[in-house]
Coordinates of C-alpha atoms in Angstrom, one line a residue:
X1 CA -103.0 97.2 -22.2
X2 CA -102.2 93.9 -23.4
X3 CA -103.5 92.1 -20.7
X4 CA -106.8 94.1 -20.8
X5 CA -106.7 93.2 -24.6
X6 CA -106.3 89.7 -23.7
X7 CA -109.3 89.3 -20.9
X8 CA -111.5 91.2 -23.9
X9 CA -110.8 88.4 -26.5
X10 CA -112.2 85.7 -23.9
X11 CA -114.4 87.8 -22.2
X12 CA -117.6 86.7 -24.2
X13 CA -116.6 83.1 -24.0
X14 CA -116.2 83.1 -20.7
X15 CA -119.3 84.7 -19.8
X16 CA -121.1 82.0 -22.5
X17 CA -119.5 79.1 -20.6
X18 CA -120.6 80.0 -17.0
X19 CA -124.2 80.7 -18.4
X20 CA -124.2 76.9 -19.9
X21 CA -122.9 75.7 -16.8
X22 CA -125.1 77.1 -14.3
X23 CA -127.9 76.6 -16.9
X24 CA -127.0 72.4 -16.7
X25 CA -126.6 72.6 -12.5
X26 CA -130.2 74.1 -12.5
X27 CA -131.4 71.5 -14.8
X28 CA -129.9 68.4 -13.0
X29 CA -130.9 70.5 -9.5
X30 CA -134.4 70.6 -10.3
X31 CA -134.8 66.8 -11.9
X32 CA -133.2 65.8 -8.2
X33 CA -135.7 68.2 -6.2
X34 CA -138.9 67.2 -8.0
X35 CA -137.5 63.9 -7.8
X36 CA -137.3 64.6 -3.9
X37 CA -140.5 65.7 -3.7
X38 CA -142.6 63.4 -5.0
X39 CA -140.6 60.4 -3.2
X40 CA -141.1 62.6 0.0
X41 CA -145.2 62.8 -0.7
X42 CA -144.8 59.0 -1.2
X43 CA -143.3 58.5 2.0
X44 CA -146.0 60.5 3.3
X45 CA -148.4 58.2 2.3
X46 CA -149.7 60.4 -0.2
X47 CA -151.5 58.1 -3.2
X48 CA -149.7 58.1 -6.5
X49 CA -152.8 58.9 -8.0
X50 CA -153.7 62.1 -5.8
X51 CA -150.0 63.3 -6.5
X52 CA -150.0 62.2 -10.6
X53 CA -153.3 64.3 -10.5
X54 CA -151.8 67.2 -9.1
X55 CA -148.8 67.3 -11.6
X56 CA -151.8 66.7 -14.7
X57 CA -150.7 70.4 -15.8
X58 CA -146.6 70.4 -15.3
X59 CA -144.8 69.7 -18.0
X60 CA -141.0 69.7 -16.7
X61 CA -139.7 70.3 -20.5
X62 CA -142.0 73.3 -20.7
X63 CA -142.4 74.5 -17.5
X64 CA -139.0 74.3 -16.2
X65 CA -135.8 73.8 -18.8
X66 CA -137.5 75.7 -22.1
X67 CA -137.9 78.8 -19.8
X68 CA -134.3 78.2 -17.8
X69 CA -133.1 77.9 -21.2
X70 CA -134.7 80.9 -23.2
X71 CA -134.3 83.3 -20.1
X72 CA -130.6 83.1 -19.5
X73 CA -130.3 82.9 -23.6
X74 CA -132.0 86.4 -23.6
X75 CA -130.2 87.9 -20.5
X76 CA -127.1 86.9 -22.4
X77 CA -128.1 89.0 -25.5
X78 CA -129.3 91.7 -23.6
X79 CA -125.7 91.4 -21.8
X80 CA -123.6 91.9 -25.1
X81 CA -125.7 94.3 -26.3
X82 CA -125.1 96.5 -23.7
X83 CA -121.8 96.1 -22.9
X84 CA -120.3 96.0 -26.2
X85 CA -122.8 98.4 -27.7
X86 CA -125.0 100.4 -25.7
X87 CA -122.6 101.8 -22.8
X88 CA -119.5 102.6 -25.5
X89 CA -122.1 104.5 -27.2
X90 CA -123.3 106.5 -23.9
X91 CA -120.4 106.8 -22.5
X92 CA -119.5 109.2 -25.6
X93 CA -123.2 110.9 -25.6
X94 CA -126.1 109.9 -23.7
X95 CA -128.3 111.6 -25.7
X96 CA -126.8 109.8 -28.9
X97 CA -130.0 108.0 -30.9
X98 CA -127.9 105.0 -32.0
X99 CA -126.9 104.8 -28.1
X100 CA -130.7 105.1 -26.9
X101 CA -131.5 102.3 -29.7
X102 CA -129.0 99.7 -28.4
X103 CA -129.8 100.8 -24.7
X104 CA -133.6 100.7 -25.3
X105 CA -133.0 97.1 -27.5
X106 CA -131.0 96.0 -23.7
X107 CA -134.2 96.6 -21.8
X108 CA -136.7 95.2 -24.2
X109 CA -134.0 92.0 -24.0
X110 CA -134.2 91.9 -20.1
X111 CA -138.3 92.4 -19.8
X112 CA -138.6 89.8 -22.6
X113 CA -136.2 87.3 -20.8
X114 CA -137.9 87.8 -17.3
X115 CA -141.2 87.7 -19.1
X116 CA -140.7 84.2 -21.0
X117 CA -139.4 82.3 -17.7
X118 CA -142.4 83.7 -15.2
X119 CA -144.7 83.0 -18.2
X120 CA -143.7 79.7 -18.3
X121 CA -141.7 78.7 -15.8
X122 CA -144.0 76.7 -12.7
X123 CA -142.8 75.4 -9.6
X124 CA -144.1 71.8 -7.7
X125 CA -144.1 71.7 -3.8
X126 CA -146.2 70.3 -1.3
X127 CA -150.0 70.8 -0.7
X128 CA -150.2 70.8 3.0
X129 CA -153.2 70.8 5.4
X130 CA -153.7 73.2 8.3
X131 CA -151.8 71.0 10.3
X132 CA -149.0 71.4 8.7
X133 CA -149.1 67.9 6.9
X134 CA -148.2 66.6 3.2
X135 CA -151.6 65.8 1.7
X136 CA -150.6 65.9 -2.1
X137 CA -148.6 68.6 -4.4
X138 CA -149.3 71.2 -6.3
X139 CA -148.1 73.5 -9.2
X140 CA -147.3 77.2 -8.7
X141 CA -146.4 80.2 -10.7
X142 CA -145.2 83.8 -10.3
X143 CA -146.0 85.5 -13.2
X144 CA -147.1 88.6 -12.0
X145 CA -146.9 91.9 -13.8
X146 CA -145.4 93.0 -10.5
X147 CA -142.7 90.1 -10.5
X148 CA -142.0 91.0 -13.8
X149 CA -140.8 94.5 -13.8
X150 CA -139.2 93.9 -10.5
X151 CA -137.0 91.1 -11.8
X152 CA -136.0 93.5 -15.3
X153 CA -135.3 95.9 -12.7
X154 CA -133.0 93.3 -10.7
X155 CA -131.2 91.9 -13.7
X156 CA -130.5 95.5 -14.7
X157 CA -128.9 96.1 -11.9
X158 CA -126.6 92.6 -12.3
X159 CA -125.8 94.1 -16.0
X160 CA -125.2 97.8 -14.5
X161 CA -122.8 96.3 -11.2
X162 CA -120.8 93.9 -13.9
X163 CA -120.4 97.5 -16.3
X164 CA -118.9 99.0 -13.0
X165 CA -116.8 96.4 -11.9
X166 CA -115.2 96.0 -15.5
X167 CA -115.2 100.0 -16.6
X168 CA -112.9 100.1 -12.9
X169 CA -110.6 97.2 -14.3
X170 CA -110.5 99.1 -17.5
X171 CA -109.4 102.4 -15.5
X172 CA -106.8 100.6 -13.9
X173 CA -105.3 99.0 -17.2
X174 CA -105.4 102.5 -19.0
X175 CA -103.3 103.7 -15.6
X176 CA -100.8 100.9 -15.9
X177 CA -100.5 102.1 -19.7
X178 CA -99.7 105.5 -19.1
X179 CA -97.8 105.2 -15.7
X180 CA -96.6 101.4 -15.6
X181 CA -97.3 101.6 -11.5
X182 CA -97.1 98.3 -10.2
X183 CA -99.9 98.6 -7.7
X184 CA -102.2 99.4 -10.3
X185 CA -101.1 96.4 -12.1
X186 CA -101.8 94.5 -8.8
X187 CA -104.9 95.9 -7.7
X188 CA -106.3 95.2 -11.3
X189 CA -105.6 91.5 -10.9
X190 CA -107.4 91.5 -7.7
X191 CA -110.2 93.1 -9.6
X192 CA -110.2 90.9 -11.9
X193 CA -109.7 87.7 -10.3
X194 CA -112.4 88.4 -7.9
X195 CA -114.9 89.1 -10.6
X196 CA -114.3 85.9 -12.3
X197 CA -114.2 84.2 -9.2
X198 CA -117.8 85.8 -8.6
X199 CA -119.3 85.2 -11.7
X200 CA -117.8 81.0 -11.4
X201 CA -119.0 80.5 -7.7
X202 CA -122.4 81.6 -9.3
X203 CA -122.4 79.7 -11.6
X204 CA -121.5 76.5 -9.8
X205 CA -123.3 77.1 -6.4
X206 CA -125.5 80.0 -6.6
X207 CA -129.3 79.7 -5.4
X208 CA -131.6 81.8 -6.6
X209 CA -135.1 82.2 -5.5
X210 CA -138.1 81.8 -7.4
X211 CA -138.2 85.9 -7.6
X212 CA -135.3 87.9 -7.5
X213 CA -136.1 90.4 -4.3
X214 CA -135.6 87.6 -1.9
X215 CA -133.5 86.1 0.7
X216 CA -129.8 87.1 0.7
X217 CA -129.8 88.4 -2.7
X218 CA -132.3 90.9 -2.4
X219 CA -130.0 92.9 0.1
X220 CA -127.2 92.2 -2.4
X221 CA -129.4 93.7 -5.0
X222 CA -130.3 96.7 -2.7
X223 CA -126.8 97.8 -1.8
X224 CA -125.9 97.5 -5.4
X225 CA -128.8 99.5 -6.7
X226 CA -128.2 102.1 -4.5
X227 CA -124.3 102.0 -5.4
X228 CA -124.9 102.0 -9.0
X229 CA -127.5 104.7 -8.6
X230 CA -125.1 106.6 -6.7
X231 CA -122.1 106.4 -9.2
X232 CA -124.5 107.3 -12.0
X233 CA -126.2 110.5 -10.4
X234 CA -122.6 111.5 -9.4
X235 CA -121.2 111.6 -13.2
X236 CA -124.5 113.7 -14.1
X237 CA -123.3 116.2 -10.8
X238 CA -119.9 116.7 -12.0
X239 CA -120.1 116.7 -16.0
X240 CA -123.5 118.6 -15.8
X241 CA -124.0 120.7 -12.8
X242 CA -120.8 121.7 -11.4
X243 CA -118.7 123.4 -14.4
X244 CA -121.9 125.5 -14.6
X245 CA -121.4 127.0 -11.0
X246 CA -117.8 128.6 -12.8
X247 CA -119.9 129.8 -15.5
X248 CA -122.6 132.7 -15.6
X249 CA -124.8 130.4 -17.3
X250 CA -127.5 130.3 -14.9
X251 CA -130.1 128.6 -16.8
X252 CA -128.3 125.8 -17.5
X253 CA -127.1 125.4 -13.9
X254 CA -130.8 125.4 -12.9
X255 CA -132.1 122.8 -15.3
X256 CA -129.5 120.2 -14.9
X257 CA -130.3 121.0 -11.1
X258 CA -133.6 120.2 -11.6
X259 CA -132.8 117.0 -13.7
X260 CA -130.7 116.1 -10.9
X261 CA -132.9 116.3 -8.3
X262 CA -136.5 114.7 -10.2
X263 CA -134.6 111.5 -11.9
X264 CA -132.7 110.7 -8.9
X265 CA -136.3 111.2 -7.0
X266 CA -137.5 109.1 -10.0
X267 CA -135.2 106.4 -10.1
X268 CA -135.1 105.8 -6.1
X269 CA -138.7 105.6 -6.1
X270 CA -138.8 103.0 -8.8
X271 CA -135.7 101.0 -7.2
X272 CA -137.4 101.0 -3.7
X273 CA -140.6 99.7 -5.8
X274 CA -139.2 97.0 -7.1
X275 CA -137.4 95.8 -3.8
X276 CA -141.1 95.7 -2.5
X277 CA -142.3 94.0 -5.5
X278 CA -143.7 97.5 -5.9
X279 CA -145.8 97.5 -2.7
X280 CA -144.5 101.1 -2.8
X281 CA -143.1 101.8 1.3
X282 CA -144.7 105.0 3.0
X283 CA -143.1 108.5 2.3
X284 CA -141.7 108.6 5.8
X285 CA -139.3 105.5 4.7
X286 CA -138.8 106.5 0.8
X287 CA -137.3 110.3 1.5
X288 CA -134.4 109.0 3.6
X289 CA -133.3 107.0 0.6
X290 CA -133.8 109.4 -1.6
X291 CA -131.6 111.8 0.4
X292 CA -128.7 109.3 0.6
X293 CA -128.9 109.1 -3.3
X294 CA -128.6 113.0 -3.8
X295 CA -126.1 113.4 -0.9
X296 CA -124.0 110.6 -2.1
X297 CA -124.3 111.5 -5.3
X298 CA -122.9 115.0 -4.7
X299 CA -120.3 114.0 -2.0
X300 CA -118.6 111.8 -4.3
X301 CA -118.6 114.7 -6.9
X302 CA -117.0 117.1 -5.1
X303 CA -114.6 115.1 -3.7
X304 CA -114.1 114.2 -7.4
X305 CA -113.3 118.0 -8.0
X306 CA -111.4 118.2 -5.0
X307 CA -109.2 115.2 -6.5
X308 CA -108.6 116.3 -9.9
X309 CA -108.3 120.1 -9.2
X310 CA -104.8 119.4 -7.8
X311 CA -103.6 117.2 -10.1
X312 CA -105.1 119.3 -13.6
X313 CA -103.5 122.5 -11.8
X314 CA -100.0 120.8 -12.0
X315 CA -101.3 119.6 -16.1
X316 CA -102.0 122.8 -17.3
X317 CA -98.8 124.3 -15.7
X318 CA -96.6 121.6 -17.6
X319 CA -98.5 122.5 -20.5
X320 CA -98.1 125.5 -20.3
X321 CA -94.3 125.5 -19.5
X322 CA -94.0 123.3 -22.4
X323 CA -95.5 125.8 -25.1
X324 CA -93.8 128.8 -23.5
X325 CA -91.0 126.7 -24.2
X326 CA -91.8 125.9 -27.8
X327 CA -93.0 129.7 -28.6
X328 CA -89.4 130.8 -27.1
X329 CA -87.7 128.5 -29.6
X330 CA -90.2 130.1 -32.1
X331 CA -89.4 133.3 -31.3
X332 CA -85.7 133.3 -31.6
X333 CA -85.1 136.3 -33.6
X334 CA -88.5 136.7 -35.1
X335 CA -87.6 139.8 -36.5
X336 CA -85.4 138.4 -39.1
X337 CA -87.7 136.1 -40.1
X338 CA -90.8 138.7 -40.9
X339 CA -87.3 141.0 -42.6
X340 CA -86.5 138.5 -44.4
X341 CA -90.3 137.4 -45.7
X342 CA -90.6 140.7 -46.6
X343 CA -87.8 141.3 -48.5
X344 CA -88.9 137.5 -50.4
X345 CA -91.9 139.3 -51.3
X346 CA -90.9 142.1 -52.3
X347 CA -88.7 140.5 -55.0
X348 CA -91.6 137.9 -55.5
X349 CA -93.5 141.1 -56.8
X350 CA -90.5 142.9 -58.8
X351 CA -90.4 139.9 -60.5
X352 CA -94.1 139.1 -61.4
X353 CA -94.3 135.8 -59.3
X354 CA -97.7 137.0 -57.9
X355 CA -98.3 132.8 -57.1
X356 CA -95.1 133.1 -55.0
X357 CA -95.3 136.5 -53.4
X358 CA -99.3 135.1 -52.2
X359 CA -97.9 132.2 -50.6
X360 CA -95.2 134.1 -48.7
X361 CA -97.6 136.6 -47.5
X362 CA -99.7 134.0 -46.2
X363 CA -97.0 131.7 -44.3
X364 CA -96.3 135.8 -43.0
X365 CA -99.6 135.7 -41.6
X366 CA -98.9 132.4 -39.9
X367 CA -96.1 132.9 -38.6
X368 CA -97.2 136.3 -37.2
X369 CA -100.2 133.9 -35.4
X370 CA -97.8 131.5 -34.0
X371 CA -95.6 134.3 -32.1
X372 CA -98.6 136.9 -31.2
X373 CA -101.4 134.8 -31.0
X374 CA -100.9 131.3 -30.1
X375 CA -99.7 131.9 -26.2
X376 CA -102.8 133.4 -25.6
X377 CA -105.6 131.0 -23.4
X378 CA -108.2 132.5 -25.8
X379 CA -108.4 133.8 -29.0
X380 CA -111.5 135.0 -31.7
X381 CA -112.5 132.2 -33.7
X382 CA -112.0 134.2 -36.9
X383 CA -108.2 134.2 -36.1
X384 CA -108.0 130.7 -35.9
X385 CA -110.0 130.2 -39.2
X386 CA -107.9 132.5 -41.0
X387 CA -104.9 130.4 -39.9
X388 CA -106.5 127.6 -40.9
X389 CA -107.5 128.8 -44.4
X390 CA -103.9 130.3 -44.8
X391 CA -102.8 126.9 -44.0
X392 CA -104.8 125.0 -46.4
X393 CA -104.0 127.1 -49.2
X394 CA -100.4 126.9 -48.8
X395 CA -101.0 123.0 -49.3
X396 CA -103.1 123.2 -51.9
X397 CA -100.0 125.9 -53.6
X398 CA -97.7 122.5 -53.2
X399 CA -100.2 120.4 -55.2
X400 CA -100.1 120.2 -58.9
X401 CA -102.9 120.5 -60.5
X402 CA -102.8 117.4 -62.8
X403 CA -102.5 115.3 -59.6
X404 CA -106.2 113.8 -59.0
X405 CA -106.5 115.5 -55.2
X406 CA -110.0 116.8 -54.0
X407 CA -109.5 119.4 -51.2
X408 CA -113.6 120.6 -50.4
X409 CA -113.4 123.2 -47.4
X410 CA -117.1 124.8 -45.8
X411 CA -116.2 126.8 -43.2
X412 CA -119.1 128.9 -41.7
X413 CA -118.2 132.4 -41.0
X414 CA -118.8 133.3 -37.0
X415 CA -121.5 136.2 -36.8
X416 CA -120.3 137.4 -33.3
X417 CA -116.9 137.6 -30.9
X418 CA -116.6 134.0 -30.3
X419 CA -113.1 132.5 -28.5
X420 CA -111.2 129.2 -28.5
X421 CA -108.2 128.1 -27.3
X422 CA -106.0 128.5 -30.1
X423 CA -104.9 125.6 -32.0
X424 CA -107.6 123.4 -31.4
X425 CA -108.7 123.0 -35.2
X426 CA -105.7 123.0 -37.5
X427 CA -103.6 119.9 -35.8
X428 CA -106.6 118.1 -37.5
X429 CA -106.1 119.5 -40.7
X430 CA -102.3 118.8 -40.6
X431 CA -103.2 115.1 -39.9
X432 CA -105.3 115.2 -42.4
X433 CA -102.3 116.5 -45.5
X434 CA -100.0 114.5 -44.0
X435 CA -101.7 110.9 -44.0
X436 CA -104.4 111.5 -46.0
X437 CA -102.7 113.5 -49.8
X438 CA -100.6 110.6 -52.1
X439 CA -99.5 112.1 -55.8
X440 CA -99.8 108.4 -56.9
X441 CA -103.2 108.1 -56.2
X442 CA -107.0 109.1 -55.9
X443 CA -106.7 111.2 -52.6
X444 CA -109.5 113.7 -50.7
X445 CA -110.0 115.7 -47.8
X446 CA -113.1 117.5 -47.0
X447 CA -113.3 119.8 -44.0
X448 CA -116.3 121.4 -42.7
X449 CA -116.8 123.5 -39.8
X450 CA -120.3 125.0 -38.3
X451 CA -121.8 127.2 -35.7
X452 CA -124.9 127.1 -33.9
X453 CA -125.5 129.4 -30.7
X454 CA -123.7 127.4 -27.9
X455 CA -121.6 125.3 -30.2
X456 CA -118.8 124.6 -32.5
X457 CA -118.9 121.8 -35.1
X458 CA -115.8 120.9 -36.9
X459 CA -114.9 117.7 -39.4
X460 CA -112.2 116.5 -41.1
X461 CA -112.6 113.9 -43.3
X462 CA -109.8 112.4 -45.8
X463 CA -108.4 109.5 -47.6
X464 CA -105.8 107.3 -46.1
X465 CA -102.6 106.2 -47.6
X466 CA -99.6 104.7 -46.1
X467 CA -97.0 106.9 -45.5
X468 CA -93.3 106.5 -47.4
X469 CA -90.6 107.6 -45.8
X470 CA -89.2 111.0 -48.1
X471 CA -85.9 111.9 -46.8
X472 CA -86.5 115.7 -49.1
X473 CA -89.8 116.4 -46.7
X474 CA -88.5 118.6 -43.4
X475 CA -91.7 117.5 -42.2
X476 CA -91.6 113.7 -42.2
X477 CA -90.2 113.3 -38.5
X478 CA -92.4 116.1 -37.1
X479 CA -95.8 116.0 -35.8
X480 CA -96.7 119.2 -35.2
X481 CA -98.8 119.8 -32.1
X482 CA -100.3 115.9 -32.7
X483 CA -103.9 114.6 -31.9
X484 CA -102.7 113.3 -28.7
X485 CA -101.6 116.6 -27.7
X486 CA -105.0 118.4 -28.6
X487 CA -106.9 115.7 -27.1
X488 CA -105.3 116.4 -23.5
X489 CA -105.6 119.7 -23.9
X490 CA -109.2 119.3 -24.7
X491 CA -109.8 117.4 -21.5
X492 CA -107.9 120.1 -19.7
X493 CA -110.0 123.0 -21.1
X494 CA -113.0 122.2 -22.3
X495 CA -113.7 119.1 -19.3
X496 CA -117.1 118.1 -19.7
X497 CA -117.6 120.6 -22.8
X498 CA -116.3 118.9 -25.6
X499 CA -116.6 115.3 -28.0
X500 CA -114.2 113.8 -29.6
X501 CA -114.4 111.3 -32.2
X502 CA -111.7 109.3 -34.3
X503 CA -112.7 106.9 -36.8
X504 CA -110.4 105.4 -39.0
X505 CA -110.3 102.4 -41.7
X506 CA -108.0 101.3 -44.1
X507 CA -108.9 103.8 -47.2
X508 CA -110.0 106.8 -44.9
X509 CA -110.5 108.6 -41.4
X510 CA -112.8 110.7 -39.7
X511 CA -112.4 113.4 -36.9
X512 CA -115.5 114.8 -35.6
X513 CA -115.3 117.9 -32.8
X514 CA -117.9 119.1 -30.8
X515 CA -116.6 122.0 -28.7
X516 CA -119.0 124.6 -26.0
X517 CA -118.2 128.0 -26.5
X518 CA -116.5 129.4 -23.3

């Protein structure tokens, strides 16, 4: 990932310096062609007066570099808010209200930079007569209401083709990570290098037209709002609409259906608009569209499925090969082990120690969850809390109480037979004792876990302290099932039905899981 790292550090700059420089080529470019045409009206025999008349209202400061420069200022805004705010956000949850702000502040940004150059912005060519001859010049603008949306609409799809092109390069890195193939490494250079070499070659010889949906680059625009539109409506199919057709939820599958099927009408419609400057085509030549959207869309879903169905078969059986694995180690001689616990607490009582004989009858419990319980693909909720409260209070039994450690636990009780996949909630926990409790100083952890109909709702929040090596804890070189562990099998079990979030600073960290009942 270092080269990824590296392009993201420059990224911005980049971007800055092949706005300025295609901002400065348009300047000198249209000095030279007003220049042109005036000397060409001259040589026409045009009058300097009839021509100086004509330019009375053209200011080339105001009309032509102020807008240039206060447009492609604006699109670059609307460009970092976006990428670096408003698609991290969504891409986590759409329906996130800091996500809508930053994506709703991106599309104010784009109608306000569209808006300022067609307001301001006029261009000079020639007045001609019928026959076709120079007679004088004149001063034109395209500030329509019209022009306007369709242009947001066209530099949304720039912004929207540029997030596609760089969240591919960022799949690739992530696959050179985790598998160090060297075609991926190659094939992300290519990507690369070919989208810098775009963005440079427009930036150095690219000719726009006075309005977006024209000339070559309106069937660039076209192919790439269809694309995009097809890419996006695809996600929606597969995260949406598709787990739902395994599930009896039939409600669900019918809504998100019916999403599906009125946005993507929706958003076609509009996209066809603005390639027409919204002299909307006839229905005959919208609905052909439309169904290459929806097919598209759902093509490229299931072939998704087809894809990953293989290769997440193959997952889950390593997975589950590996905790077979680890609940046969666990498992050697089990009967011992309870024997022996039972004889500890036994004694434990004989002799009074009702702290000790608690705490054994509690790591009894757990034990008896990791060898009965744990191999199952489901288990009730309430099992997994109780081995998560047995868990915390055997930590809290290892702190002293003149130590200055807050431990604050809400757990909501489930009202009905709910089931998880087991171990799901306490690897957070364990992080959370292990990084987050120091005996030298302040320390905290507050866990909180809630229920609503459909959904599960856990947190973990605790202080952070750097961790000294302690040659007398039997734990320090184990990591117990790990967050990297639970986050795979989160995206193996719950695909499309959970959220994951890990926040961390210096002094604390965050975990916050959103899981769908299944």
């Amino acid at each position: 990932m270092r080269e990824n790292t590296h392009f993201r550090r420059y990224e911005g700059w980049f971007i800055l310096g092949t706005a300025i420089l295609y901002v400065i080529r348009r300047l000198l470019e249209e000095i030279d062609r007003v220049d042109g045409i005036v000397g060409s009206a001259e040589g026409n025999g045009v009058s300097p007066a009839i021509f100086w008349r004509d330019l009375a209202s053209y200011n080339h400061t105001l009309n032509n570099n102020i807008p240039l420069i206060v447009g492609v200022g604006l699109f670059l805004m609307a460009w970092y808010v976006f990428h670096n705010l408003a698609y991290p956000q969504l891409k986590q949850r759409i329906d996130d209200p800091k996500a809508l702000l930053y994506g709703g502040a991106t599309v104010l940004l784009l109608l306000a930079s569209v808006t300022v150059y067609h307001y301001l912005k006029l261009h000079v060519d020639y007045r001609k007569s019928d026959a076709e001859s120079i007679i004088g010049l004149k001063v034109i603008s395209y500030f329509r209401k019209r022009t306007v949306l369709a242009d947001t609409i066209g530099l949304g799809i720039v912004l929207g083709a540029y997030e596609l092109i760089f969240q591919y390069y960022q799949y690739l890195a992530r696959k050179i990570a985790q598998e160090a193939e060297p075609h991926f490494r190659v094939i992300s250079y290519l990507v690369l290098g070919g989208m810098c070499l775009l963005i440079l070659t427009m930036a150095f010889d690219s000719h726009l037209p006075p309005t977006l949906f024209r000339g070559g680059i309106r069937d660039v625009l076209f192919v790439s709002g269809l694309v995009l539109q097809i890419v996006l409506f695809q996600g929606y199919f597969f995260t949406s609409i598709l787990p739902h057709f395994q599930t009896s939820d039939v409600r669900l599958l019918i809504r998100n259906s019916v999403i599906f099927l009125v946005i993507g009408l929706i958003a076609t419609t509009v996209f066809l608009g603005a390639v027409s400057n919204f002299y909307f085509p006839p229905v005959n030549t919208l609905l052909p569209y439309v169904f290459i959207v929806w097919v598209g869309a759902i093509s490229i879903a299931y072939l998704r499925l087809f894809l990953t169905k293989e290769k997440k078969g193959l997952q889950t059986q390593v997975a589950g090969k590996s905790a077979e694995l680890a609940s046969l180690r666990a498992q050697i001689n089990p009967h011992f082990l309870f024997n022996a616990l039972n004889s500890l607490y036994a004694t434990a009582l004989k002799e009074n120690s009702e702290k000790t004989a608690d705490g054994i009858q509690k790591l009894g419990d757990m034990m008896r969850f990791m060898l009965q319980e744990n191999n199952h693909d489901r288990i009730p909720l309430d099992k997994e809390i109780e081995y998560l409260r047995n868990y915390i209070q055997l930590q809290r039994m290892r702190i002293d109480d003149a130590h200055n450690i807050d431990i604050r636990v809400i757990i909501q009780e489930p009202t009905r037979a709910l089931f998880i996949a087991p171990m799901m909630l306490t690897p957070f926990v364990e992080n959370a004792f292990k990084y987050g409790i120091s005996l030298r100083h302040a320390s905290w952890i507050t866990i909180t876990l809630t229920l609503d109909d459909t959904r599960l709702y856990f947190k973990v929040h605790n202080s952070r302290h750097p961790k000294t090596p302690d040659r007398s804890d039997p734990e320090e070189n184990q990591s117990g099932v790990g967050i990297d562990n639970v986050r795979k099998r989160l995206d193996l079990i719950y695909p499309g039905q959970h959220q994951l979030t890990l926040q961390q600073s210096d002094q604390d960290y965050f975990v916050s899981l959103m899981l769908v009942y299944s």
